[in-house]
Amino acid sequence: MITEAAPAAKHTKPMDWSAYRADFPILSEKVHGQPLIYFDNAATTQKPRAVLDALRHYYEHGNANVHRGIHELSNRATAAFEAARARAARFINARSADEIVFTRGTTESINLVASAWGSSHIGRGDKILLTEMEHHSNIVPWQLLAERTGAKLLFLPISGDIGLLDLNHLDEWLTRDVKLLAMTHISNSLGTINPVTEICERARRLGIITLVDAAQSAGHRPIDVQEFGCDFLAFSGHKMCGPTGIGVLYGRQERLETMAPYQGGGEMILSVEFQRSTWKHAPHKFEAGTPDIAGAVGLHAAMDYLDQIGRQKIAEHDQELGAYAYAKLSHIKGIRLFGPHIGRAGLVSFLLDQVHAHDVVTVADQRGVALRGGHHCNQPLMHKLGVESTARASFYFYNTTAEIDRFAEVLGEIQKFFAS
Ligand SMILES: Cc1ncc(COP(=O)(O)O)c(C=O)c1O
């Protein structure tokens, strides 16, 4: 079993992480009269003032449609939208801004690849290799493609509750008829961090195209698509301090250029006649219709904000919080913990004996702790683990160990409540 090593600690001065809480107005909210402990960051993160201000500033000073007008406001909106694209390219170390397609999020990014790349590169009998820990967003688009083309889906197994991929047998799965390998970087249920650089490299040797689902990692650690060596990478703005409704598909330029458009409409064309049309080059040929311009502006602000803190530092803090929570919870009697013991991301999934995950979440909510309970869009993984659902606490840099202490106390209260 292999998992990615914890990023080496590079800084010496301890960070005051709680200072960042002041940047997030919502973190001072009370819920049910209790101070909010927000542990649902894997679902969506909160937004700092820098992002809220950027959205307001855009609507107050720059709002117009992009790429169409020649008036001043349209030029401002276009410049802001394209600046966000260039920023996203730097954020993941893409070779060029032309490799960045704006989408609604990870889900749409993967659907775009399954549809626009899959339709012309996947045929009957071809295999698509996924892993057992994938989010539905990285399963269902491939199922739809497989139904259309007669391709077959295979799933790299995980090792029970600790949830690591068995890479010792990876080469047995990487056969010549596998055309695409799509995997998550960080599992949203297990907290497993997959060694994507190594996996992509082993796939590339056989000419297999690779896609990395970076929904849970892009805002949590440095991402370098050139180092990963992947062909595609997808992420969502809202899981990294940005607004909802905006996300990114990175595609290697040579891949994007060979793909047909995903949707048709305005913005993506060079010319249209009654019977036929011609397209712009990538990335514009994949962006039909008015894009989420404000979303891109907000995402730009989020990327700046995260990089001012430093994603390497965020990754280290994430792992500290994940390890702290795992150690704390492992002392609770009657708890079942999922995911790796060490080197986990900043989230913990668990079940308490005799208490349904939804009950854990409902009672925790009454005490101000926002958790998530359910299958986390990982139904096949839940079935593999032999459960219907788990409760999950997922952290971000603005969370503290004091909040985890309170959360562990709340779990004790929940156990007492259901035992009585
Ligand atoms: C690993 C993973 N992939 C994909 C997604 C889908 O992201 P979105 O709903 O933003 O498209 C999620 C969301 O939770 C996720 O955790």
Short mmCIF file of C-alpha atoms and ligand atoms in Angstrom, two decimals:
data_model
loop_
_atom_site.label_atom_id
_atom_site.label_comp_id
_atom_site.label_asym_id
_atom_site.label_seq_id
_atom_site.Cartn_x
_atom_site.Cartn_y
_atom_site.Cartn_z
CA MET A 1 0.00 0.00 0.00
CA ILE A 2 1.36 3.42 -0.79
CA THR A 3 0.10 6.80 0.16
CA GLU A 4 1.63 10.17 -0.50
CA ALA A 5 4.15 11.27 2.12
CA ALA A 6 3.19 14.18 4.34
CA PRO A 7 4.60 17.39 2.88
CA ALA A 8 7.89 18.16 4.61
CA ALA A 9 7.63 20.90 7.24
CA LYS A 10 9.45 23.87 5.77
CA HIS A 11 8.53 26.70 8.09
CA THR A 12 9.75 27.09 11.63
CA LYS A 13 7.70 29.99 13.03
CA PRO A 14 4.39 28.60 14.33
CA MET A 15 1.40 30.08 12.51
CA ASP A 16 -1.49 31.63 14.38
CA TRP A 17 -4.19 29.91 12.35
CA SER A 18 -7.03 31.27 14.45
CA ALA A 19 -6.10 34.79 13.25
CA TYR A 20 -7.51 33.89 9.82
CA ARG A 21 -10.96 33.38 11.33
CA ALA A 22 -11.46 37.15 11.39
CA ASP A 23 -11.38 37.09 7.57
CA PHE A 24 -14.55 34.96 7.50
CA PRO A 25 -17.65 36.86 8.69
CA ILE A 26 -19.76 33.68 8.83
CA LEU A 27 -17.49 32.05 11.40
CA SER A 28 -18.87 34.42 14.06
CA GLU A 29 -22.41 33.17 13.44
CA LYS A 30 -24.28 31.38 16.18
CA VAL A 31 -26.39 28.34 15.31
CA HIS A 32 -29.05 27.18 17.76
CA GLY A 33 -27.58 29.76 20.14
CA GLN A 34 -24.15 28.09 20.08
CA PRO A 35 -20.90 29.30 18.52
CA LEU A 36 -20.57 27.72 15.08
CA ILE A 37 -18.01 24.96 14.63
CA TYR A 38 -17.96 24.49 10.89
CA PHE A 39 -16.67 21.03 10.03
CA ASP A 40 -18.34 20.57 6.63
CA ASN A 41 -15.51 21.97 4.53
CA ALA A 42 -15.29 18.97 2.21
CA ALA A 43 -18.82 19.85 1.06
CA THR A 44 -18.05 23.55 0.69
CA THR A 45 -15.72 26.00 2.41
CA GLN A 46 -16.59 29.39 3.83
CA LYS A 47 -15.68 32.60 1.96
CA PRO A 48 -13.25 35.24 3.18
CA ARG A 49 -13.97 38.95 2.97
CA ALA A 50 -11.41 39.26 0.14
CA VAL A 51 -13.66 37.10 -2.07
CA LEU A 52 -16.89 38.80 -0.98
CA ASP A 53 -15.31 42.21 -1.67
CA ALA A 54 -14.06 41.11 -5.11
CA LEU A 55 -17.58 40.00 -6.09
CA ARG A 56 -19.11 43.26 -4.90
CA HIS A 57 -16.39 45.31 -6.59
CA TYR A 58 -16.93 43.48 -9.86
CA TYR A 59 -20.68 44.09 -9.85
CA GLU A 60 -20.28 47.71 -8.78
CA HIS A 61 -17.47 48.66 -11.17
CA GLY A 62 -16.98 46.12 -13.94
CA ASN A 63 -20.16 44.22 -14.74
CA ALA A 64 -20.80 43.60 -18.44
CA ASN A 65 -20.72 40.62 -20.78
CA VAL A 66 -17.34 39.33 -21.92
CA HIS A 67 -15.71 39.01 -25.35
CA ARG A 68 -18.63 40.76 -27.06
CA GLY A 69 -18.72 44.47 -26.55
CA ILE A 70 -16.22 47.14 -27.37
CA HIS A 71 -17.38 49.45 -24.65
CA GLU A 72 -15.31 50.14 -21.55
CA LEU A 73 -17.25 47.97 -19.11
CA SER A 74 -17.16 45.00 -21.47
CA ASN A 75 -13.40 45.45 -21.80
CA ARG A 76 -13.08 45.51 -18.01
CA ALA A 77 -15.18 42.36 -17.60
CA THR A 78 -13.21 40.56 -20.34
CA ALA A 79 -9.90 41.60 -18.82
CA ALA A 80 -11.01 40.41 -15.37
CA PHE A 81 -12.28 37.09 -16.75
CA GLU A 82 -9.10 36.41 -18.72
CA ALA A 83 -6.93 37.51 -15.77
CA ALA A 84 -8.70 34.87 -13.67
CA ARG A 85 -7.87 32.28 -16.33
CA ALA A 86 -4.19 33.26 -16.30
CA ARG A 87 -4.25 33.16 -12.47
CA ALA A 88 -5.77 29.66 -12.52
CA ALA A 89 -2.99 28.53 -14.89
CA ARG A 90 -0.35 29.81 -12.43
CA PHE A 91 -2.23 28.28 -9.51
CA ILE A 92 -1.77 24.76 -10.89
CA ASN A 93 1.38 25.45 -12.95
CA ALA A 94 -0.26 24.86 -16.34
CA ARG A 95 1.95 25.74 -19.31
CA SER A 96 -0.54 28.25 -20.64
CA ALA A 97 -3.84 29.96 -19.84
CA ASP A 98 -5.18 28.22 -22.97
CA GLU A 99 -5.15 25.00 -20.94
CA ILE A 100 -7.75 26.39 -18.51
CA VAL A 101 -11.44 25.90 -19.27
CA PHE A 102 -13.92 27.52 -16.92
CA THR A 103 -16.77 25.22 -15.92
CA ARG A 104 -19.38 25.14 -13.17
CA GLY A 105 -17.17 22.89 -11.05
CA THR A 106 -15.51 19.50 -10.82
CA THR A 107 -18.66 17.66 -11.89
CA GLU A 108 -19.05 19.65 -15.08
CA SER A 109 -15.31 19.41 -15.80
CA ILE A 110 -15.41 15.62 -15.68
CA ASN A 111 -18.60 15.47 -17.71
CA LEU A 112 -16.94 17.69 -20.30
CA VAL A 113 -14.03 15.25 -20.67
CA ALA A 114 -16.28 12.18 -20.68
CA SER A 115 -18.42 13.75 -23.38
CA ALA A 116 -16.01 15.75 -25.56
CA TRP A 117 -12.89 13.58 -25.23
CA GLY A 118 -14.66 10.28 -24.56
CA SER A 119 -16.93 10.41 -27.60
CA SER A 120 -14.03 10.48 -30.03
CA HIS A 121 -11.46 8.39 -28.14
CA ILE A 122 -13.43 5.60 -26.47
CA GLY A 123 -15.02 2.71 -28.32
CA ARG A 124 -16.52 -0.71 -27.76
CA GLY A 125 -14.32 -2.94 -25.61
CA ASP A 126 -12.11 -0.10 -24.37
CA LYS A 127 -11.59 0.06 -20.64
CA ILE A 128 -11.84 3.02 -18.29
CA LEU A 129 -10.03 2.54 -14.99
CA LEU A 130 -11.35 4.31 -11.89
CA THR A 131 -10.82 3.58 -8.19
CA GLU A 132 -13.25 2.31 -5.57
CA MET A 133 -13.01 5.58 -3.66
CA GLU A 134 -14.38 7.84 -6.44
CA HIS A 135 -17.07 10.44 -5.90
CA HIS A 136 -20.19 9.91 -8.01
CA SER A 137 -18.95 12.82 -10.15
CA ASN A 138 -16.07 10.64 -11.25
CA ILE A 139 -18.18 7.53 -11.83
CA VAL A 140 -21.51 8.46 -13.39
CA PRO A 141 -20.12 10.47 -16.37
CA TRP A 142 -18.01 7.41 -17.28
CA GLN A 143 -21.01 5.10 -16.89
CA LEU A 144 -22.94 7.29 -19.32
CA LEU A 145 -20.00 7.17 -21.73
CA ALA A 146 -19.71 3.39 -21.33
CA GLU A 147 -23.42 2.99 -22.07
CA ARG A 148 -23.06 5.08 -25.23
CA THR A 149 -19.90 3.38 -26.51
CA GLY A 150 -19.84 -0.16 -25.14
CA ALA A 151 -16.72 0.55 -23.05
CA LYS A 152 -16.15 -1.18 -19.73
CA LEU A 153 -15.47 0.33 -16.29
CA LEU A 154 -12.90 -1.18 -13.94
CA PHE A 155 -12.21 -0.14 -10.35
CA LEU A 156 -8.85 -0.24 -8.59
CA PRO A 157 -9.56 -1.79 -5.20
CA ILE A 158 -8.97 -0.20 -1.82
CA SER A 159 -7.80 -2.00 1.29
CA GLY A 160 -10.83 -2.05 3.61
CA ASP A 161 -11.39 0.61 6.27
CA ILE A 162 -7.93 2.19 6.01
CA GLY A 163 -8.77 3.02 2.41
CA LEU A 164 -5.45 2.89 0.57
CA LEU A 165 -5.04 1.89 -3.06
CA ASP A 166 -3.11 -1.30 -3.57
CA LEU A 167 -0.45 -0.03 -5.95
CA ASN A 168 1.64 -3.19 -5.76
CA HIS A 169 -0.81 -4.68 -8.23
CA LEU A 170 -1.39 -1.54 -10.29
CA ASP A 171 0.47 -2.86 -13.33
CA GLU A 172 -1.96 -5.80 -13.57
CA TRP A 173 -4.75 -3.25 -14.05
CA LEU A 174 -2.86 -1.05 -16.50
CA THR A 175 -3.37 -3.14 -19.61
CA ARG A 176 -3.21 -1.98 -23.23
CA ASP A 177 -6.99 -1.78 -23.58
CA VAL A 178 -7.25 0.73 -20.72
CA LYS A 179 -7.66 4.08 -22.47
CA LEU A 180 -8.24 6.34 -19.49
CA LEU A 181 -7.45 6.33 -15.80
CA ALA A 182 -9.46 8.80 -13.69
CA MET A 183 -8.83 9.08 -9.96
CA THR A 184 -9.34 11.36 -7.05
CA HIS A 185 -6.33 13.08 -5.52
CA ILE A 186 -7.88 13.17 -2.02
CA SER A 187 -10.82 10.99 -1.04
CA ASN A 188 -13.74 13.02 0.33
CA SER A 189 -14.81 10.12 2.58
CA LEU A 190 -11.57 8.47 3.62
CA GLY A 191 -9.08 11.33 3.66
CA THR A 192 -6.69 9.19 1.63
CA ILE A 193 -4.12 11.18 -0.35
CA ASN A 194 -3.32 9.28 -3.52
CA PRO A 195 0.20 9.45 -5.00
CA VAL A 196 -1.07 10.84 -8.29
CA THR A 197 2.36 11.65 -9.72
CA GLU A 198 3.45 8.04 -9.47
CA ILE A 199 0.15 6.66 -10.76
CA CYS A 200 0.06 9.06 -13.74
CA GLU A 201 3.63 8.17 -14.59
CA ARG A 202 2.91 4.45 -14.60
CA ALA A 203 -0.20 5.00 -16.74
CA ARG A 204 1.60 7.32 -19.16
CA ARG A 205 4.21 4.66 -19.92
CA LEU A 206 1.39 2.70 -21.56
CA GLY A 207 -0.11 5.70 -23.32
CA ILE A 208 -3.09 5.81 -20.95
CA ILE A 209 -4.75 9.21 -20.60
CA THR A 210 -5.09 10.40 -17.00
CA LEU A 211 -7.57 12.62 -15.20
CA VAL A 212 -7.13 13.82 -11.62
CA ASP A 213 -10.14 14.89 -9.57
CA ALA A 214 -8.63 17.64 -7.42
CA ALA A 215 -11.92 18.76 -5.82
CA GLN A 216 -10.60 18.03 -2.32
CA SER A 217 -7.00 19.02 -2.91
CA ALA A 218 -6.77 22.18 -5.02
CA GLY A 219 -7.44 24.50 -2.09
CA HIS A 220 -5.53 22.38 0.39
CA ARG A 221 -2.07 21.84 -1.05
CA PRO A 222 0.15 22.93 -3.93
CA ILE A 223 -0.96 21.49 -7.26
CA ASP A 224 1.45 21.20 -10.16
CA VAL A 225 -0.06 19.61 -13.25
CA GLN A 226 3.33 19.39 -14.93
CA GLU A 227 4.74 17.47 -11.99
CA PHE A 228 1.63 15.25 -11.85
CA GLY A 229 1.98 14.63 -15.58
CA CYS A 230 -1.79 14.27 -15.89
CA ASP A 231 -3.75 15.01 -19.05
CA PHE A 232 -6.75 16.51 -17.27
CA LEU A 233 -7.40 17.91 -13.79
CA ALA A 234 -10.68 19.18 -12.37
CA PHE A 235 -11.52 21.36 -9.38
CA SER A 236 -14.30 23.51 -7.90
CA GLY A 237 -14.00 27.09 -6.69
CA HIS A 238 -16.43 26.70 -3.81
CA LYS A 239 -14.28 24.10 -2.05
CA MET A 240 -11.36 26.52 -1.88
CA CYS A 241 -12.84 29.76 -0.56
CA GLY A 242 -14.29 30.77 -3.93
CA PRO A 243 -17.92 31.20 -4.99
CA THR A 244 -20.24 28.38 -6.04
CA GLY A 245 -20.88 27.92 -9.76
CA ILE A 246 -17.31 28.25 -10.98
CA GLY A 247 -14.68 25.58 -11.49
CA VAL A 248 -11.79 24.64 -13.70
CA LEU A 249 -10.94 21.95 -16.15
CA TYR A 250 -7.24 21.83 -16.92
CA GLY A 251 -6.49 19.98 -20.14
CA ARG A 252 -3.13 19.51 -21.79
CA GLN A 253 -3.26 21.67 -24.90
CA GLU A 254 -2.77 18.80 -27.34
CA ARG A 255 -5.73 16.98 -25.73
CA LEU A 256 -8.05 19.99 -25.77
CA GLU A 257 -7.25 20.71 -29.41
CA THR A 258 -8.35 17.22 -30.50
CA MET A 259 -11.66 17.41 -28.67
CA ALA A 260 -14.99 18.37 -30.17
CA PRO A 261 -17.00 21.11 -28.44
CA TYR A 262 -18.98 20.10 -25.38
CA GLN A 263 -21.93 22.44 -25.82
CA GLY A 264 -22.87 24.74 -28.69
CA GLY A 265 -23.95 28.35 -28.53
CA GLY A 266 -22.63 31.87 -28.40
CA GLU A 267 -19.02 32.70 -27.50
CA MET A 268 -17.54 29.39 -28.69
CA ILE A 269 -17.90 29.91 -32.44
CA LEU A 270 -15.82 31.53 -35.16
CA SER A 271 -18.64 31.60 -37.67
CA VAL A 272 -22.16 30.23 -37.97
CA GLU A 273 -24.14 29.50 -41.10
CA PHE A 274 -27.60 27.96 -41.26
CA GLN A 275 -26.22 24.44 -41.77
CA ARG A 276 -22.80 24.48 -40.14
CA SER A 277 -20.46 26.33 -37.84
CA THR A 278 -16.77 26.60 -37.04
CA TRP A 279 -15.27 26.84 -33.56
CA LYS A 280 -12.75 28.91 -31.76
CA HIS A 281 -9.63 27.25 -30.40
CA ALA A 282 -9.52 25.82 -26.90
CA PRO A 283 -10.36 26.87 -24.26
CA HIS A 284 -13.05 29.12 -25.79
CA LYS A 285 -14.65 26.37 -27.85
CA PHE A 286 -15.66 24.71 -24.56
CA GLU A 287 -17.26 27.82 -23.06
CA ALA A 288 -20.60 28.23 -24.81
CA GLY A 289 -22.87 30.99 -23.59
CA THR A 290 -22.28 33.70 -21.02
CA PRO A 291 -19.82 32.34 -18.47
CA ASP A 292 -19.85 32.91 -14.72
CA ILE A 293 -17.76 36.07 -14.93
CA ALA A 294 -18.29 37.14 -11.32
CA GLY A 295 -17.47 33.58 -10.25
CA ALA A 296 -14.15 33.73 -12.08
CA VAL A 297 -13.38 37.08 -10.43
CA GLY A 298 -14.23 35.60 -7.02
CA LEU A 299 -12.12 32.53 -7.74
CA HIS A 300 -9.22 34.78 -8.68
CA ALA A 301 -9.50 36.50 -5.29
CA ALA A 302 -9.70 33.10 -3.56
CA MET A 303 -6.53 31.87 -5.29
CA ASP A 304 -4.69 35.04 -4.28
CA TYR A 305 -5.95 34.71 -0.72
CA LEU A 306 -4.85 31.06 -0.40
CA ASP A 307 -1.44 31.74 -1.88
CA GLN A 308 -0.89 34.64 0.51
CA ILE A 309 -1.28 32.12 3.32
CA GLY A 310 0.70 29.48 1.41
CA ARG A 311 -0.77 26.18 0.28
CA GLN A 312 2.20 24.23 1.61
CA LYS A 313 1.45 25.62 5.08
CA ILE A 314 -2.25 24.89 4.64
CA ALA A 315 -1.38 21.28 3.73
CA GLU A 316 0.74 20.88 6.84
CA HIS A 317 -1.97 22.37 9.05
CA ASP A 318 -4.61 20.14 7.40
CA GLN A 319 -2.58 17.08 8.19
CA GLU A 320 -2.04 18.24 11.78
CA LEU A 321 -5.79 18.73 12.24
CA GLY A 322 -6.56 15.39 10.55
CA ALA A 323 -4.04 13.55 12.72
CA TYR A 324 -5.18 15.36 15.88
CA ALA A 325 -8.84 14.50 15.24
CA TYR A 326 -8.03 10.90 14.33
CA ALA A 327 -5.98 10.42 17.52
CA LYS A 328 -8.63 12.11 19.67
CA LEU A 329 -11.52 10.11 18.20
CA SER A 330 -9.65 6.82 18.35
CA HIS A 331 -9.88 7.06 22.17
CA ILE A 332 -13.67 7.00 22.01
CA LYS A 333 -15.11 3.58 22.82
CA GLY A 334 -17.46 2.17 20.20
CA ILE A 335 -16.23 4.32 17.31
CA ARG A 336 -15.31 2.98 13.89
CA LEU A 337 -12.89 5.20 11.99
CA PHE A 338 -12.36 5.13 8.25
CA GLY A 339 -9.29 6.09 6.23
CA PRO A 340 -5.54 5.86 6.75
CA HIS A 341 -4.00 5.98 10.21
CA ILE A 342 -1.23 8.29 9.07
CA GLY A 343 -0.72 10.76 6.23
CA ARG A 344 -4.43 11.54 6.04
CA ALA A 345 -5.98 14.75 4.77
CA GLY A 346 -7.92 17.06 7.09
CA LEU A 347 -11.07 15.01 7.44
CA VAL A 348 -12.34 12.10 9.51
CA SER A 349 -15.24 9.77 8.70
CA PHE A 350 -16.63 7.64 11.48
CA LEU A 351 -19.56 5.69 12.88
CA LEU A 352 -20.65 5.43 16.49
CA ASP A 353 -21.97 2.04 17.62
CA GLN A 354 -25.77 1.93 17.67
CA VAL A 355 -26.18 5.54 16.48
CA HIS A 356 -27.15 6.34 12.91
CA ALA A 357 -24.85 8.84 11.18
CA HIS A 358 -27.83 11.16 10.60
CA ASP A 359 -28.60 11.17 14.33
CA VAL A 360 -24.98 12.07 15.09
CA VAL A 361 -25.18 14.99 12.68
CA THR A 362 -28.59 16.16 13.95
CA VAL A 363 -27.57 16.19 17.61
CA ALA A 364 -24.16 17.74 16.82
CA ASP A 365 -25.98 20.50 14.91
CA GLN A 366 -28.03 21.31 18.03
CA ARG A 367 -24.68 21.93 19.75
CA GLY A 368 -23.38 24.17 16.98
CA VAL A 369 -21.19 21.58 15.23
CA ALA A 370 -21.81 21.33 11.48
CA LEU A 371 -20.94 17.80 10.28
CA ARG A 372 -22.15 15.79 7.32
CA GLY A 373 -23.79 12.39 7.45
CA GLY A 374 -24.71 10.14 4.56
CA HIS A 375 -22.98 8.41 1.68
CA HIS A 376 -21.06 11.58 0.70
CA CYS A 377 -21.72 10.78 -3.00
CA ASN A 378 -19.63 7.64 -2.49
CA GLN A 379 -22.30 4.93 -2.57
CA PRO A 380 -20.08 2.25 -4.18
CA LEU A 381 -17.36 2.97 -1.60
CA MET A 382 -19.92 2.72 1.23
CA HIS A 383 -21.07 -0.65 -0.12
CA LYS A 384 -17.46 -1.82 -0.28
CA LEU A 385 -17.04 -0.79 3.39
CA GLY A 386 -20.29 -2.56 4.24
CA VAL A 387 -22.07 0.57 5.50
CA GLU A 388 -24.87 2.78 4.23
CA SER A 389 -23.41 6.02 5.51
CA THR A 390 -20.81 7.62 7.76
CA ALA A 391 -20.58 10.86 9.72
CA ARG A 392 -17.80 13.15 8.56
CA ALA A 393 -15.91 16.06 10.07
CA SER A 394 -13.85 17.93 7.49
CA PHE A 395 -11.49 20.77 8.36
CA TYR A 396 -9.93 23.82 6.78
CA PHE A 397 -7.14 26.13 7.88
CA TYR A 398 -9.49 28.31 9.93
CA ASN A 399 -10.40 25.36 12.18
CA THR A 400 -8.60 24.81 15.45
CA THR A 401 -7.70 21.95 17.76
CA ALA A 402 -9.92 23.61 20.42
CA GLU A 403 -12.88 23.07 18.07
CA ILE A 404 -11.86 19.42 17.63
CA ASP A 405 -11.74 19.06 21.43
CA ARG A 406 -15.29 20.43 21.68
CA PHE A 407 -16.41 18.14 18.84
CA ALA A 408 -15.00 15.08 20.66
CA GLU A 409 -16.88 16.16 23.81
CA VAL A 410 -20.08 16.47 21.76
CA LEU A 411 -19.58 12.90 20.46
CA GLY A 412 -19.35 11.74 24.10
CA GLU A 413 -22.61 13.59 24.85
CA ILE A 414 -24.25 11.94 21.83
CA GLN A 415 -23.18 8.49 22.99
CA LYS A 416 -24.63 9.16 26.47
CA PHE A 417 -27.83 10.54 24.99
CA PHE A 418 -28.45 7.45 22.82
CA ALA A 419 -27.36 5.03 25.53
CA SER A 420 -29.98 6.39 27.97
C1 LIG B 1 -13.70 14.11 -4.58
C2 LIG B 1 -14.82 14.93 -5.14
N1 LIG B 1 -15.02 14.96 -6.46
C3 LIG B 1 -15.98 15.70 -7.02
C4 LIG B 1 -16.84 16.44 -6.26
C5 LIG B 1 -17.91 17.23 -6.93
O1 LIG B 1 -17.68 18.59 -6.78
P1 LIG B 1 -18.75 19.67 -7.29
O2 LIG B 1 -20.06 19.29 -6.65
O3 LIG B 1 -18.22 20.97 -6.80
O4 LIG B 1 -18.80 19.57 -8.76
C6 LIG B 1 -16.71 16.42 -4.88
C7 LIG B 1 -17.65 17.16 -4.03
O5 LIG B 1 -17.82 16.87 -2.86
C8 LIG B 1 -15.66 15.66 -4.30
O6 LIG B 1 -15.49 15.62 -2.98
#
